[in-house]
XYZ file of C-alpha atoms in Angstrom:
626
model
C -39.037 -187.780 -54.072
C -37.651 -190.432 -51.963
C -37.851 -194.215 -53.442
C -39.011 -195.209 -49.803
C -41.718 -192.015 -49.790
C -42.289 -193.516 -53.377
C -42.859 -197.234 -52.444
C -45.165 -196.009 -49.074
C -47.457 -194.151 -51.379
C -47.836 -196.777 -53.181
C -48.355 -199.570 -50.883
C -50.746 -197.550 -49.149
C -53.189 -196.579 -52.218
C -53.069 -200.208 -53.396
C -53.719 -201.152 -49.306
C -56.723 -198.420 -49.230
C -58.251 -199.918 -52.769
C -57.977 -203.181 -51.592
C -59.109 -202.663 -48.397
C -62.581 -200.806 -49.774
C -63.216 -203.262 -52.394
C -62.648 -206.148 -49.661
C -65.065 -204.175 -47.015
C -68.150 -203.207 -49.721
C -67.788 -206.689 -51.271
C -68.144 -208.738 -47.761
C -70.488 -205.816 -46.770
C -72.421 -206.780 -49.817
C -72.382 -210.466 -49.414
C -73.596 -210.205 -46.058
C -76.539 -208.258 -47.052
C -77.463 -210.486 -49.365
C -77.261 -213.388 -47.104
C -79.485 -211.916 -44.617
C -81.788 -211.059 -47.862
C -81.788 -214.434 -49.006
C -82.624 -215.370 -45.012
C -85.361 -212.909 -44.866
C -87.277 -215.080 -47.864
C -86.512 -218.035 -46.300
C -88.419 -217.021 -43.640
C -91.287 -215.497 -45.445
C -91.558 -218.554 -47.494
C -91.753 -220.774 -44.365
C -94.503 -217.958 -42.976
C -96.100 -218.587 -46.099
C -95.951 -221.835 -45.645
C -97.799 -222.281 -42.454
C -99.989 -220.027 -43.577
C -100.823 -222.002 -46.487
C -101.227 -225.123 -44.411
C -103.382 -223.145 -42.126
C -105.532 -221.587 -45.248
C -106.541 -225.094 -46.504
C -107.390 -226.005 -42.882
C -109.647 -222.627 -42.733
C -111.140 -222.766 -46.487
C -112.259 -226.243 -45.468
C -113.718 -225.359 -42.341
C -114.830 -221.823 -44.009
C -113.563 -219.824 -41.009
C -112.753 -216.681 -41.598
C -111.754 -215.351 -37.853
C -110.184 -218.225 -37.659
C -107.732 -217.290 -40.245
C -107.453 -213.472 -39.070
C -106.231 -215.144 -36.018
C -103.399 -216.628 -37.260
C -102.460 -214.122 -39.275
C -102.598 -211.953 -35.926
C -100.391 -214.218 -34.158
C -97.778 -214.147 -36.641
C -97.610 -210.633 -36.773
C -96.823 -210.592 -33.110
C -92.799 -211.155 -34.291
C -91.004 -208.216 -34.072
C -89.528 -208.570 -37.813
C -92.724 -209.451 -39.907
C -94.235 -206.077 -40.069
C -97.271 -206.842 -42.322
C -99.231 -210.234 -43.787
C -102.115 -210.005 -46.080
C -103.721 -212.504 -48.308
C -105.209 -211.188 -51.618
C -107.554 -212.573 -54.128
C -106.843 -213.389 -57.988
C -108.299 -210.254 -58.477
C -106.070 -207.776 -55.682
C -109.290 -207.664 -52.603
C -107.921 -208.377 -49.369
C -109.106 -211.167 -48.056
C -107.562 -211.295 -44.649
C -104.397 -209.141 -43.372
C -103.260 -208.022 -40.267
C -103.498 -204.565 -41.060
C -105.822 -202.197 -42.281
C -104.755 -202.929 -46.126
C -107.758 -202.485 -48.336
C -105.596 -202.749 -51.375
C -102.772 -203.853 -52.823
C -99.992 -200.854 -52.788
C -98.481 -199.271 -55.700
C -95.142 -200.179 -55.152
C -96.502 -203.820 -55.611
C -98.848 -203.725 -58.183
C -96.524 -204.770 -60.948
C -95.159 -207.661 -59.123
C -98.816 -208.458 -57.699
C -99.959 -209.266 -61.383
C -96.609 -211.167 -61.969
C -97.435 -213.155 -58.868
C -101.280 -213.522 -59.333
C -100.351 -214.841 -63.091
C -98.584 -217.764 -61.678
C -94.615 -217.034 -60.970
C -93.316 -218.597 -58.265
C -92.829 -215.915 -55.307
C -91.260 -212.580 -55.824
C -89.512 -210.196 -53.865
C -90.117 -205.923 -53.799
C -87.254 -204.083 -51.091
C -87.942 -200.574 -50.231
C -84.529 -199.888 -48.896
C -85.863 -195.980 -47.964
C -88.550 -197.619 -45.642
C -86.627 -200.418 -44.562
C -89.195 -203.113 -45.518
C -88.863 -206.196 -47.371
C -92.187 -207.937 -49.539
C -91.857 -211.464 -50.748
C -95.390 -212.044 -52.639
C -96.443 -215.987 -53.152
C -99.331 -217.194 -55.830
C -101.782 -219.099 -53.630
C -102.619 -222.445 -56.256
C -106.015 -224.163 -56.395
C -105.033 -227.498 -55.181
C -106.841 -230.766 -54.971
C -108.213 -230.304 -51.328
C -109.737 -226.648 -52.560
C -111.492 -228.186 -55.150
C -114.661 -228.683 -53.322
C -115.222 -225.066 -53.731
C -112.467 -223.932 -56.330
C -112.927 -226.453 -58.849
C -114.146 -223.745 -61.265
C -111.395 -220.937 -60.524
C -108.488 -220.570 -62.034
C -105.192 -222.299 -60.929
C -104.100 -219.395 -59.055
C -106.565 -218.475 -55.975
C -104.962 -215.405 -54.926
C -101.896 -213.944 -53.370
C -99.938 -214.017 -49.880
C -98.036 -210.579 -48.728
C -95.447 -211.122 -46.313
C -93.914 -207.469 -45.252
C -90.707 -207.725 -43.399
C -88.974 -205.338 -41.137
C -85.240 -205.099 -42.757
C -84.130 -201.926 -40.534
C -82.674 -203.811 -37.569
C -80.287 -205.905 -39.756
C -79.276 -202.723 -42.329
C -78.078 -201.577 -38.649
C -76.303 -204.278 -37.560
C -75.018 -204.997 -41.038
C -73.751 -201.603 -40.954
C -72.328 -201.573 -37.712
C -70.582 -205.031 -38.942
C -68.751 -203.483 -42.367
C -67.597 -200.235 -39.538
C -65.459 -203.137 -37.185
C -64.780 -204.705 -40.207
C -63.299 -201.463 -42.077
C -61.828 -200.335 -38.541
C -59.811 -204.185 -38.417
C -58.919 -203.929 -41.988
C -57.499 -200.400 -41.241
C -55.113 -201.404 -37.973
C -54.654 -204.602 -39.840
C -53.330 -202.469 -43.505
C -51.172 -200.296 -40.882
C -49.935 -202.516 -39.104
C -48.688 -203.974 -42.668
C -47.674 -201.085 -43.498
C -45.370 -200.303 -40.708
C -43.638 -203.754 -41.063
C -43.308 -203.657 -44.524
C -41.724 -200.435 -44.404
C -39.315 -201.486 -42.207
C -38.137 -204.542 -43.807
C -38.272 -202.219 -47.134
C -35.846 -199.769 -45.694
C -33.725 -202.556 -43.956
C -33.650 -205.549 -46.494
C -34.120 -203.292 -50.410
C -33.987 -199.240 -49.926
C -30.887 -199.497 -47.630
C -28.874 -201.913 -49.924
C -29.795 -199.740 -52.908
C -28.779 -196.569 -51.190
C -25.555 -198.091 -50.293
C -24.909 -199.102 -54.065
C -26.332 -195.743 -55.472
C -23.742 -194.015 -53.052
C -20.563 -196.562 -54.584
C -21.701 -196.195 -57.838
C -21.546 -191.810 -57.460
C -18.268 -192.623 -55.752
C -17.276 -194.696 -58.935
C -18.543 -191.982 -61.281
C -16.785 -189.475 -59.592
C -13.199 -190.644 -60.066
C -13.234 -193.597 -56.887
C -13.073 -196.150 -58.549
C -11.918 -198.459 -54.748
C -15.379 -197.618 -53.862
C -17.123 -201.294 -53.116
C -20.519 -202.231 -51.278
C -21.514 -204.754 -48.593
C -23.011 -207.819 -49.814
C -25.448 -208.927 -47.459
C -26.686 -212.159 -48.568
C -26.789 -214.400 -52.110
C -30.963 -212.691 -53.125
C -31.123 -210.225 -56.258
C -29.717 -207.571 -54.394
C -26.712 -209.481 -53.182
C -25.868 -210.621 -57.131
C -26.550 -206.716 -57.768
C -24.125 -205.765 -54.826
C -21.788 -207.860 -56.305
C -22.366 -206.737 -60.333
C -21.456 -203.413 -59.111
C -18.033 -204.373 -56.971
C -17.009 -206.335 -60.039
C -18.392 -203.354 -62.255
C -16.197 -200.899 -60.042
C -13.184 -203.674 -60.331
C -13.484 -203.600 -64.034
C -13.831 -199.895 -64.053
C -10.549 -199.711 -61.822
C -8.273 -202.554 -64.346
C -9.720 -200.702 -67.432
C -8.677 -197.049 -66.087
C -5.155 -198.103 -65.330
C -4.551 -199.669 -68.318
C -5.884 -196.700 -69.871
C -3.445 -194.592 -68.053
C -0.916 -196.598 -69.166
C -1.693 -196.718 -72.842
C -2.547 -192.802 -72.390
C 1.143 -192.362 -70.964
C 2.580 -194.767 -73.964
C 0.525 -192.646 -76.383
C 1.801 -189.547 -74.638
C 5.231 -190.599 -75.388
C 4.643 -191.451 -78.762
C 3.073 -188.782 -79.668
C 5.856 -186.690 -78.334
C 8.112 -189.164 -80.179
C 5.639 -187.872 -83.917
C 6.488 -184.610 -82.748
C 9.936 -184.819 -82.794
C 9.739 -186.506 -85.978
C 7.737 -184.344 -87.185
C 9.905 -181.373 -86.467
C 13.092 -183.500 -87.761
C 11.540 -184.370 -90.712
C 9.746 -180.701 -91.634
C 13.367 -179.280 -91.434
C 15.394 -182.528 -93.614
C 16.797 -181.161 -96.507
C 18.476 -184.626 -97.205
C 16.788 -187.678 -97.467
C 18.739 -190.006 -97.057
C 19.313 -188.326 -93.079
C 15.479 -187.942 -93.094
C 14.627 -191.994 -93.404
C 17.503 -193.084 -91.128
C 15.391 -190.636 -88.613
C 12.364 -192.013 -89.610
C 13.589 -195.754 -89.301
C 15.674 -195.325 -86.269
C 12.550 -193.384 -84.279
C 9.854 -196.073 -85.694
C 11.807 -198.989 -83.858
C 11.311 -197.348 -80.661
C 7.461 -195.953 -81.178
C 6.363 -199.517 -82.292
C 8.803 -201.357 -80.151
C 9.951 -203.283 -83.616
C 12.879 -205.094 -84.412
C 13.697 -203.804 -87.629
C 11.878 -200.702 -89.703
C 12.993 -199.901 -93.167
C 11.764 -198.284 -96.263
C 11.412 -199.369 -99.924
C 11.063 -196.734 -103.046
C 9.485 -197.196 -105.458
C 11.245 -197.296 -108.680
C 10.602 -198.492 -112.515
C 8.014 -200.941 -110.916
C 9.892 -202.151 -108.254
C 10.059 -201.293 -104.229
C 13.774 -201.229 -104.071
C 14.940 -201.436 -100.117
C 16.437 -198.106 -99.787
C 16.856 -197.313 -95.966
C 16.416 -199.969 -92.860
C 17.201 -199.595 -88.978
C 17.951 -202.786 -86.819
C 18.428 -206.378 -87.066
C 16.209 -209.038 -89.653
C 15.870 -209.980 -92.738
C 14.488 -208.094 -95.686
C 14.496 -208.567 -99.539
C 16.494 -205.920 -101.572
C 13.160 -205.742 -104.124
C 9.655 -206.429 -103.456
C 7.278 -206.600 -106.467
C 3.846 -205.522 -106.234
C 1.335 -208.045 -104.616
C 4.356 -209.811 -102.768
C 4.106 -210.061 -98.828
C 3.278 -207.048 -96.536
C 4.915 -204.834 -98.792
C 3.909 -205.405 -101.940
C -0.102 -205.876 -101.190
C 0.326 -202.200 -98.776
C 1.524 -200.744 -102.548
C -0.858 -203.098 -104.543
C -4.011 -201.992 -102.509
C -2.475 -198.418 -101.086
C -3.533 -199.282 -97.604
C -1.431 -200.284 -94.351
C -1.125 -204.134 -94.357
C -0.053 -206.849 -91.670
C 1.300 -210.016 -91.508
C 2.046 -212.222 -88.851
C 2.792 -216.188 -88.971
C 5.534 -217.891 -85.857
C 7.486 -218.569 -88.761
C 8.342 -215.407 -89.914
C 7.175 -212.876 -86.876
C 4.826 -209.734 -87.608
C 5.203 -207.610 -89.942
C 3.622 -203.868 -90.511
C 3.736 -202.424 -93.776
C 1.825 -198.777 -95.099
C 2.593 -196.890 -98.247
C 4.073 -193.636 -99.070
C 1.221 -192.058 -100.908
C 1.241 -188.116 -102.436
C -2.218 -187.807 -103.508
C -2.970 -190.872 -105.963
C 1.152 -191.322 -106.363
C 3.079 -194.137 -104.176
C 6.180 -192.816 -103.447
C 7.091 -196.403 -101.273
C 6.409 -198.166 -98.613
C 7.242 -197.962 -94.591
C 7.552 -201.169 -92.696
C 8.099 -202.204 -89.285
C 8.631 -205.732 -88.512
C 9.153 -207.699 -84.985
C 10.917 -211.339 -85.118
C 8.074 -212.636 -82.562
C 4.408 -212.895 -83.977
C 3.541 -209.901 -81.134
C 0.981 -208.486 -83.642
C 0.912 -204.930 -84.142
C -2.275 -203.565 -82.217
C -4.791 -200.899 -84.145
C -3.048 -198.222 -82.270
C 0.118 -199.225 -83.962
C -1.172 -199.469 -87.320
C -2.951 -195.749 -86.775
C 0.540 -194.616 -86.174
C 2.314 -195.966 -88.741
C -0.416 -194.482 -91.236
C 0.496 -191.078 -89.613
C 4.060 -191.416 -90.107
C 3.963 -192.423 -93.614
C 2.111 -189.940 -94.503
C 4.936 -188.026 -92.585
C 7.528 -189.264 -94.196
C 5.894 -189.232 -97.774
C 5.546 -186.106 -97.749
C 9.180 -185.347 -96.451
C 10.050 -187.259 -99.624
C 7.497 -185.025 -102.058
C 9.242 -182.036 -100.482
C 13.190 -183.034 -100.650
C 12.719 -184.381 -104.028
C 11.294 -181.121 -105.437
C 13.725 -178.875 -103.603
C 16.731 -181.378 -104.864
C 14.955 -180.477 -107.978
C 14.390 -176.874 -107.749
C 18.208 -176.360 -106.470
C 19.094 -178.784 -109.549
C 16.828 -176.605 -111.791
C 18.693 -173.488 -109.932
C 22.464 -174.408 -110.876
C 21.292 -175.147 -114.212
C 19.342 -171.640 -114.311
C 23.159 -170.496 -113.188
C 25.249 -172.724 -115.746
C 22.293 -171.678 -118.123
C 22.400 -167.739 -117.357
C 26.615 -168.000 -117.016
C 26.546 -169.824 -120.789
C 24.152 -166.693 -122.169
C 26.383 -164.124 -120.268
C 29.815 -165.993 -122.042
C 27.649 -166.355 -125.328
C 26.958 -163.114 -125.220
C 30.228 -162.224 -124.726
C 31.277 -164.363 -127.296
C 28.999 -162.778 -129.906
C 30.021 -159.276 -128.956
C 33.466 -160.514 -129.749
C 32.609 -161.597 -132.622
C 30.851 -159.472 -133.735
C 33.517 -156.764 -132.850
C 35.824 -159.065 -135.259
C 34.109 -159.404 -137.506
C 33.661 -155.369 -137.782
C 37.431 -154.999 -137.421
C 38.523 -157.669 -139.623
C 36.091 -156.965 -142.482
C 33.749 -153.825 -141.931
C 36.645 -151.916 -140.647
C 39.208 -152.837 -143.503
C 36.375 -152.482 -145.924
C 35.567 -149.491 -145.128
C 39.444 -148.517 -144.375
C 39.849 -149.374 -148.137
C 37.139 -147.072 -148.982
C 38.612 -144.187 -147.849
C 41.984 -145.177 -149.048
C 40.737 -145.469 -152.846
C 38.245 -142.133 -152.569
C 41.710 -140.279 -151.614
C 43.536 -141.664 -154.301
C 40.871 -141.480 -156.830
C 40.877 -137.534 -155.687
C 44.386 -137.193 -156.668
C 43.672 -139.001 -160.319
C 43.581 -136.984 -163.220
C 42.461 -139.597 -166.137
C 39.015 -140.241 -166.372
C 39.838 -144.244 -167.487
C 41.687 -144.200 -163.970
C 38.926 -142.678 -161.548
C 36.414 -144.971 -163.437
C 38.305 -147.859 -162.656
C 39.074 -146.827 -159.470
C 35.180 -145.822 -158.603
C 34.392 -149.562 -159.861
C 36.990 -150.898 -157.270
C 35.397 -148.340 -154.325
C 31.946 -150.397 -155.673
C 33.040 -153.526 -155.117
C 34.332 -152.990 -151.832
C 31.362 -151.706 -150.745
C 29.343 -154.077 -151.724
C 31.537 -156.355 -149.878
C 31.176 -154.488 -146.584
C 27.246 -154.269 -147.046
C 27.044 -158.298 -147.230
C 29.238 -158.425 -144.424
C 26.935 -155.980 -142.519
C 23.811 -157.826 -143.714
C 25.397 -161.093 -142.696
C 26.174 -159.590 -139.392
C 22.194 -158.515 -138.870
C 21.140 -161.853 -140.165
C 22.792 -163.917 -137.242
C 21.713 -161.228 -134.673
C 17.885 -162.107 -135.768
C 16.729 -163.317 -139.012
C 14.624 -161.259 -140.773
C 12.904 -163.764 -142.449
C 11.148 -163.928 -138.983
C 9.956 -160.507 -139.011
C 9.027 -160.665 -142.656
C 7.742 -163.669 -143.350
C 7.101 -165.873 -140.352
C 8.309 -168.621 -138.384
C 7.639 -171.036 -140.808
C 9.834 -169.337 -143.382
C 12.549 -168.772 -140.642
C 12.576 -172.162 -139.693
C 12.593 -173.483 -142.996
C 15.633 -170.835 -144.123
C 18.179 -171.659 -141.137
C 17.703 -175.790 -141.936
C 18.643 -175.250 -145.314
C 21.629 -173.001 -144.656
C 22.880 -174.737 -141.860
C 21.872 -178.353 -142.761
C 21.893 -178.715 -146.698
C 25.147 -176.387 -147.130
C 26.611 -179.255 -145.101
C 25.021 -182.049 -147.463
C 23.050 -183.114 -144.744
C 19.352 -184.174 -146.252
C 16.928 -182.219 -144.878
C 13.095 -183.228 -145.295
C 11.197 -180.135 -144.178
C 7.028 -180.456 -143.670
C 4.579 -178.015 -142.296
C 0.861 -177.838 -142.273
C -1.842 -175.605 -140.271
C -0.764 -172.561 -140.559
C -1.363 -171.057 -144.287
C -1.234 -167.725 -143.906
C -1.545 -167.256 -140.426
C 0.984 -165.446 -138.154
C 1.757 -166.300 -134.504
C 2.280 -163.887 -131.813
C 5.864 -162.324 -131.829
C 6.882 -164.034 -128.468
C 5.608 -167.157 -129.554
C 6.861 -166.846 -133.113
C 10.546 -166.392 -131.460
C 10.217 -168.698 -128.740
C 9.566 -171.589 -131.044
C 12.438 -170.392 -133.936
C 15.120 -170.283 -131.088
C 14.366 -173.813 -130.062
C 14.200 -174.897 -133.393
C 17.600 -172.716 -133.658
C 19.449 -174.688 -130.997
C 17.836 -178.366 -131.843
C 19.264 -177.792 -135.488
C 22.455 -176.379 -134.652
C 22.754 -179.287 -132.304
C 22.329 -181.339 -135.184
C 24.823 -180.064 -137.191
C 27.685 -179.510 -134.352
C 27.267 -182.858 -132.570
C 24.954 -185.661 -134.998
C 26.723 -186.466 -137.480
C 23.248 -187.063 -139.558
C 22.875 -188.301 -143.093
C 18.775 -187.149 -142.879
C 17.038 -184.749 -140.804
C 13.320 -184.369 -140.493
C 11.621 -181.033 -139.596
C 7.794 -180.579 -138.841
C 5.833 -177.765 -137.552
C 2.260 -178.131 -137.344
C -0.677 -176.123 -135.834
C -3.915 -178.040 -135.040
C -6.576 -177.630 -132.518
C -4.768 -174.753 -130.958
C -1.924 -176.846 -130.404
C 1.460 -175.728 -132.019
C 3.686 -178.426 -132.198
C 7.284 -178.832 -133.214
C 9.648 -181.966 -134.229
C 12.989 -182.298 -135.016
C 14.564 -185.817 -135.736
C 17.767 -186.802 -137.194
C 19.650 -190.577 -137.420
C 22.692 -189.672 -136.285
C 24.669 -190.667 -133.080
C 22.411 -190.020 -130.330
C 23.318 -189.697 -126.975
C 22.662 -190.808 -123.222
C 19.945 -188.309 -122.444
C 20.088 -189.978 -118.254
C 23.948 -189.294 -118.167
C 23.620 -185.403 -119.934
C 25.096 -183.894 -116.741
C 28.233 -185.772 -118.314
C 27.996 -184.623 -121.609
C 29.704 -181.560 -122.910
C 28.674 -178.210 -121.478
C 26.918 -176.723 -124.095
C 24.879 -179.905 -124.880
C 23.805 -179.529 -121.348
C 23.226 -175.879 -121.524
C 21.374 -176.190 -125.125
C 19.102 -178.338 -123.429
C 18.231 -176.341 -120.923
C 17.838 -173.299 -122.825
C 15.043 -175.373 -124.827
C 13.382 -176.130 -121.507
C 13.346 -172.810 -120.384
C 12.266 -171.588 -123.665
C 9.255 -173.910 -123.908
C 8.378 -173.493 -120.513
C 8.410 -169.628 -120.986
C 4.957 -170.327 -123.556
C 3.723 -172.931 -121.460
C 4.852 -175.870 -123.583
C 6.448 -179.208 -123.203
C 9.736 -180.312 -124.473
C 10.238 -183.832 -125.105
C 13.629 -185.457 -125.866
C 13.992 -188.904 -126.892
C 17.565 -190.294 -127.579
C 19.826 -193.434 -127.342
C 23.514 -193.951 -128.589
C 23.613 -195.031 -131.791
C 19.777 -194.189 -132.552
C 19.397 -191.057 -133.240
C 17.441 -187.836 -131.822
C 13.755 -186.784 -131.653
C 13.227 -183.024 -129.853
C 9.569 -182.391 -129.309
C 7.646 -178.900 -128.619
C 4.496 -179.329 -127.805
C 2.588 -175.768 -126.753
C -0.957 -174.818 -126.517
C -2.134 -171.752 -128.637
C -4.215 -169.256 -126.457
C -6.646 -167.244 -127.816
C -4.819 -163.840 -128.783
C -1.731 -165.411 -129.561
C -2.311 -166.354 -133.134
């Protein structure tokens, strides 16, 4: 529905509400004017009726007083006038009344017991009664002096039907003025409504659908300086607003287009880097132009330190940065993205390189003017740092994983030459001493054939014996270094404990040898030879390269946890610089790695020049493996 329709219903109701009370309240105040002027009058006929009673009583004429009464009944509006006695007989009326009626018997008695006068309507029979107490005054006294105060009563009946008439023909013109009157408002009001409110509102109502549907030049007419001109003019400068804020969201959409497109090329750069060092100086080149800085670079963080590792442009920036300390140092302090800008020293944007709860480093972009860097800004330097932390993670492991593959190669190239190796050797050692042992053999079993003295073949025979006995150790010797046996038959403890002493005591190195845990319990046979062949290689290690006066071994099994520590107080060496070292350190080491990591274990090694080596296995025991 309309807001005009609205308002005219309205106005209307409240008119015809109005206009009812106003007509039944004047409509009532008029009839009780001309009710009021009705006892006037019967209290001035009772009045002069009065007068003329006293006049009467004195004089004792009765048709005297019937006459009067008679004459006053000759007005048109007094319909009836009776005079009663204290105890309700007529006394004198100008009707036929022979009693007092019903409908003014209650208000007789009130009358007769001395009230001032009273008044009964009988609105169905258009008659008005005002009764009056007739008093025994002084000039009655000549023949009252023994009755009571009150005498009797005076009726006056009045005919009310002419004025209900005109009173109702009154409230009709009244109600029929009030109507053309209420239209006639009605009309005018809804025409300055429409012309001065509904059509000022339907003008704004259609800007502010033009606004909300994309036209944002839609304005309205202001017509004057009332409420609905300041309105008229809220909504221009609403639609003006509207119109500045829109552009410069299009612009700031189009920047954020662009740099977004600008993350998605870095993005794409960065996904496919496979060298960091090329995948900052892309980060750090594209962040100048995103954040429209001066000068981007980023720290690493190493041994404590944010070391300045890559920048891009023109400005100043420490080499080292320790926690706490500026922009950088409170981004790394309180892992969050940090700013700081003074005239002094410009802005400055810093956010760290974070891989889970690890800080890699820190990003920053920094402008020589103190421009600060908006929230936008700040949003998308988070989102490039985690970017570019994570390009970081990922070249970092695969530098490790290919480092971890050419040393699977060197390691795997190193087994294939030691295995080579060991066949050769162990093909020498078969030619140089099985084979001629057993050469010999057959040499002295054909001569002893050809021997005819018993004294000779016995002494011969005892020669074939020692020969063989010979080969056999050399055999045994031969199956000893291909896998001790002392594994298989006794343990790993027992292994362990036999190689040291061969290899470490025959050399007069001291060996101090301790072991608790395991009594007689027997680890599985993967395990068992896992452990012995890094023990193998961290003892032979000792004895090749050391130079040891004292070597401590420990194995030790508690809480599931199988641990294993050689240490010696030789040498030492650079354990950072091993690529350096001799191959086959490097390879050794690596072997042990593998090894432990083939059990799920963890090989420590702890060395310095000059101090000595500690090797560490550390490996959990699962259930089933003991």
């Amino acid at each position: 529905m309309r807001l005009h329709l609205k308002i005219s219903l309205w106005t209307v109701a409240i008119l015809v509400v109005v206009g009812g009370i106003s007509v039944y309240a004047l409509y009532a105040f008029q009839r009780r004017a001309s009710i009021q002027q009705f006892e006037v009058m019967a209290h001035t006929l009772k009045t002069t009726i009065l007068n003329s009673l006293e006049i009467t009583m004195v004089r004792n004429n009765q048709e005297e007083m019937r006459e009067i009464i008679r004459l006053i009944k000759r007005e048109e509006m007094i319909r009836d006038v009776t005079i009663y006695s204290r105890e309700g007989r007529v006394w004198a009326s100008s009707g036929v009344r022979t009693e007092v009626p019903a409908r003014e018997a209650n208000v007789f008695q009130r009358a007769a017991g001395g009230q001032t006068r009273l008044t009964v309507e009988d609105q169905g029979a258009g008659e008005l009664v005002v009764l009056t107490p007739v008093f025994n005054k002084q000039a009655c006294h000549a023949c009252h002096a023994a009755d009571p105060p009150v005498l009797g009563v005076i009726s006056v009946s009045l005919w009310t039907v002419p004025i209900a008439s005109q009173l109702r023909r009154s409230a009709q013109l009244l109600a029929a003025l009030v109507a053309f009157t209420f239209l006639l408002a009605l009309g005018t009001l809804s025409l300055l409504l429409g012309r001065l409110v509904l059509d000022p509102l339907s003008a704004m109502v259609t800007a502010v659908r033009q606004v909300a549907g994309g036209q944002y030049n839609a304005r309205v007419e202001v017509r004057g300086r009332d409420e609905l001109g300041v309105l008229a003019g809220s909504v221009n400068e609403m639609a003006e607003r509207i119109d500045h804020y829109t552009a410069a969201l299009n612009t700031q959409i189009g920047d954020l287009t662009g740099r977004l497109a600008s993350l998605g090329i870095f993005g794409r750069a960065l996904t496919g880097a496979s060298d960091l060092s090329a995948a900052m100086d892309e980060m750090t080149q594209g962040l100048r132009g995103v954040l429209r800085a001066d000068l981007a670079a980023v720290y690493l963080h190493e041994d404590g330190l944010l070391r300045l590792t890559c920048r891009s442009g023109e400005g100043f920036l420490p080499s080292q940065v320790l926690f706490g300390e500026g922009a950088v140092g409170g981004a790394a302090a309180m892992r969050r993205s940090v700013q700081l800008s003074s005239t002094e020293h410009g802005a400055v944007l810093a956010a760290p390189l974070l891989i889970k709860d690890s800080l890699l480093g820190v990003l920053v972009a920094a402008r020589q003017s103190a421009w600060p860097f908006v929230e936008a800004d700040a949003s998308l330097m988070v989102t490039l740092s985690n970017q570019l932390a994570i390009t970081v993670e990922n070249v970092r492991l695969f530098e490790e994983v290919r480092a971890k593959e050419v040393h699977r190669g060197e390691l795997l190239s190193k087994l294939i030459t030691a295995h080579e190796d060991e066949r050769r050797r162990i093909a020498r050692e078969l030619h140089d001493e099985v084979s001629q042992s057993l050469t010999g053999l057959l040499m002295g079993i054909t001569a002893a054939e050809s021997l005819q003295d018993p004294a000779a073949v016995r002494q011969r025979l005892d020669a074939i014996y020692t020969s063989t006995e010979a080969a056999l150790e050399e055999v045994r010797k031969l199956i000893y270094d291909l896998r001790p046996t002392a594994l298989d038959d006794l343990g790993l403890v027992s292994a362990v404990r036999a190689h040291a002493r061969d290899l470490l005591e025959t050399a007069g190195t001291a060996l101090t040898f301790d072991t608790s845990g395991f009594g007689h319990r027997r680890l599985s046979a993967a395990v068992e030879t896992t452990v012995f062949r890094v023990a193998q290689e961290a003892i032979t290690n000792v004895a090749r390269h050391a130079r040891a006066r004292s070597v401590a071994v420990r194995l030790t099994l508690k809480g599931g946890i199988l641990t294993l520590i050689v240490e010696d107080d030789g040498v030492g060496f650079d354990l950072a610089g091993a690529a350096g070292r001799p191959q086959d350190r490097r390879v050794g080491i690596l072997g042990m790695q593998e090894r432990a990591a083939l059990i799920g274990g963890e090989l420590r090694i702890d060395s310095r020049p000059q101090h000595g080596t500690r090797v560490e296995l550390t490996a959990r025991i699962r259930e089933g493996e003991a």
